[in-house]
């Protein structure tokens, strides 16, 4: 007999079926034993009666989280026994056969509730159990739907999804790099990408014109509620575009996605309001203002764009550093100031950030596509010519090979999902996140490596007493 998914049982009244899944809860009333069985599609109440002797005996032995295959008959429940809170509350499966596919140790925590009472260390140490709970199953399945929507939407608009490398080069891009020692070139290191920024621009130099990627970004920063050392972006880049082209594309994509996948949510204002950085700071004292008119309404989404960011700010040593992205172009009317290195603090960039309910949901810019302009940015930051060519020579060379004007954006997928799923932090929408202090208690990482591995890498560990 072919397996039926539990969700289908409501269309199978009176039929004999085979289902499989996990024991959610079991209630033993002696003669009658109830077992709620759960699979990826839903949950159903089953009943074992003494007239099916073997099945009844087996039902007496099973425990929570055992994996069972069941043959039984789908019965309509009597009117007063219908459970209106459950999707399958109108049916019940009368068990005729139980096959135990696997037993389970007593779970370390409750799975049939939302798990908010369990401490996070314990949840993450047993993430495979934690992920069985309905809330997290839904989060991951909705995350998939959102990604699939974006992929289809962009593919329909002739974007190509292209993977870019994880082993790249350490360059000063804003955050601290995670580095990977090279075995073949002892003393040299790869860096994990902080974002695919340089590669996506090189793809524009390569004539791909429209690129996107569901991209992993790695930044060795201290974690916070809405930050993780590795996180996911919907990253995209387009050639021959201006600021408004990228903003319009992303705005339309977000609106359509929400209308399709989250019809219960209300977008406060369409088109999304656009604020200058100055306005946002003056009015809301934030460059990612929360514009919600009613902050108690969990289904209200207030997007806004923030533009006209200053390009540079003073760093702690009194020099200039970029605010968002060294590859951004200044606003066209400020290009001259950049090229002459004049009034540096007044140069505004083409950057656009998108904020949602007080969180930064994404950001991007139109890029400098001329060698001289990019060189100037690094000069302003005080880099020597030699250092500029050493770190970014590949970009400068690409720009002088016929690179079209281009621009792009990256949306933080984890934050977006956190807000859409009404979760308090991004760890609830990531399958295997790290703890607040950057560990994976399930895999026990980071971990030490063997002496042989260290020797091959030419690395000696000087123990730090922490
Ligand atoms: N790479 C940028 C970031 O990660 C986004 C972009 O400018 O496209 O913030």
GROMACS .gro file of C-alpha atoms in nm, residues 12 19 35 38 67 96 103 126 132 137 144 155 166 171 173 196 201 245 264 269 296 318 362 374 388 423:
model
   26
   12UNK     CA    1  -1.017   0.958   0.250
   19UNK     CA    2   0.047   0.664   0.706
   35UNK     CA    3  -0.199   0.843   1.964
   38UNK     CA    4   0.257   1.380   1.298
   67UNK     CA    5   0.857   0.661   1.435
   96UNK     CA    6  -0.535  -0.195   1.253
  103UNK     CA    7   1.217   0.393   1.885
  126UNK     CA    8   1.929   1.922   2.011
  132UNK     CA    9   1.036   1.911   1.478
  137UNK     CA   10   0.867   2.366   1.073
  144UNK     CA   11   1.150   2.818   0.136
  155UNK     CA   12   1.420   3.435  -1.323
  166UNK     CA   13   3.338   3.096  -0.060
  171UNK     CA   14   4.011   4.284   0.164
  173UNK     CA   15   3.533   4.568   0.313
  196UNK     CA   16   2.952   3.854  -0.296
  201UNK     CA   17   3.041   4.342  -0.991
  245UNK     CA   18   1.542   5.092  -1.142
  264UNK     CA   19  -0.299   3.853   0.622
  269UNK     CA   20   0.214   5.259   0.257
  296UNK     CA   21   0.094   4.648   1.849
  318UNK     CA   22   4.056   6.092   1.237
  362UNK     CA   23   1.859   4.558   0.288
  374UNK     CA   24   3.716   5.383  -0.739
  388UNK     CA   25   4.502   4.989  -0.358
  423UNK     CA   26   0.975   3.600   1.559
   0.00000   0.00000   0.00000
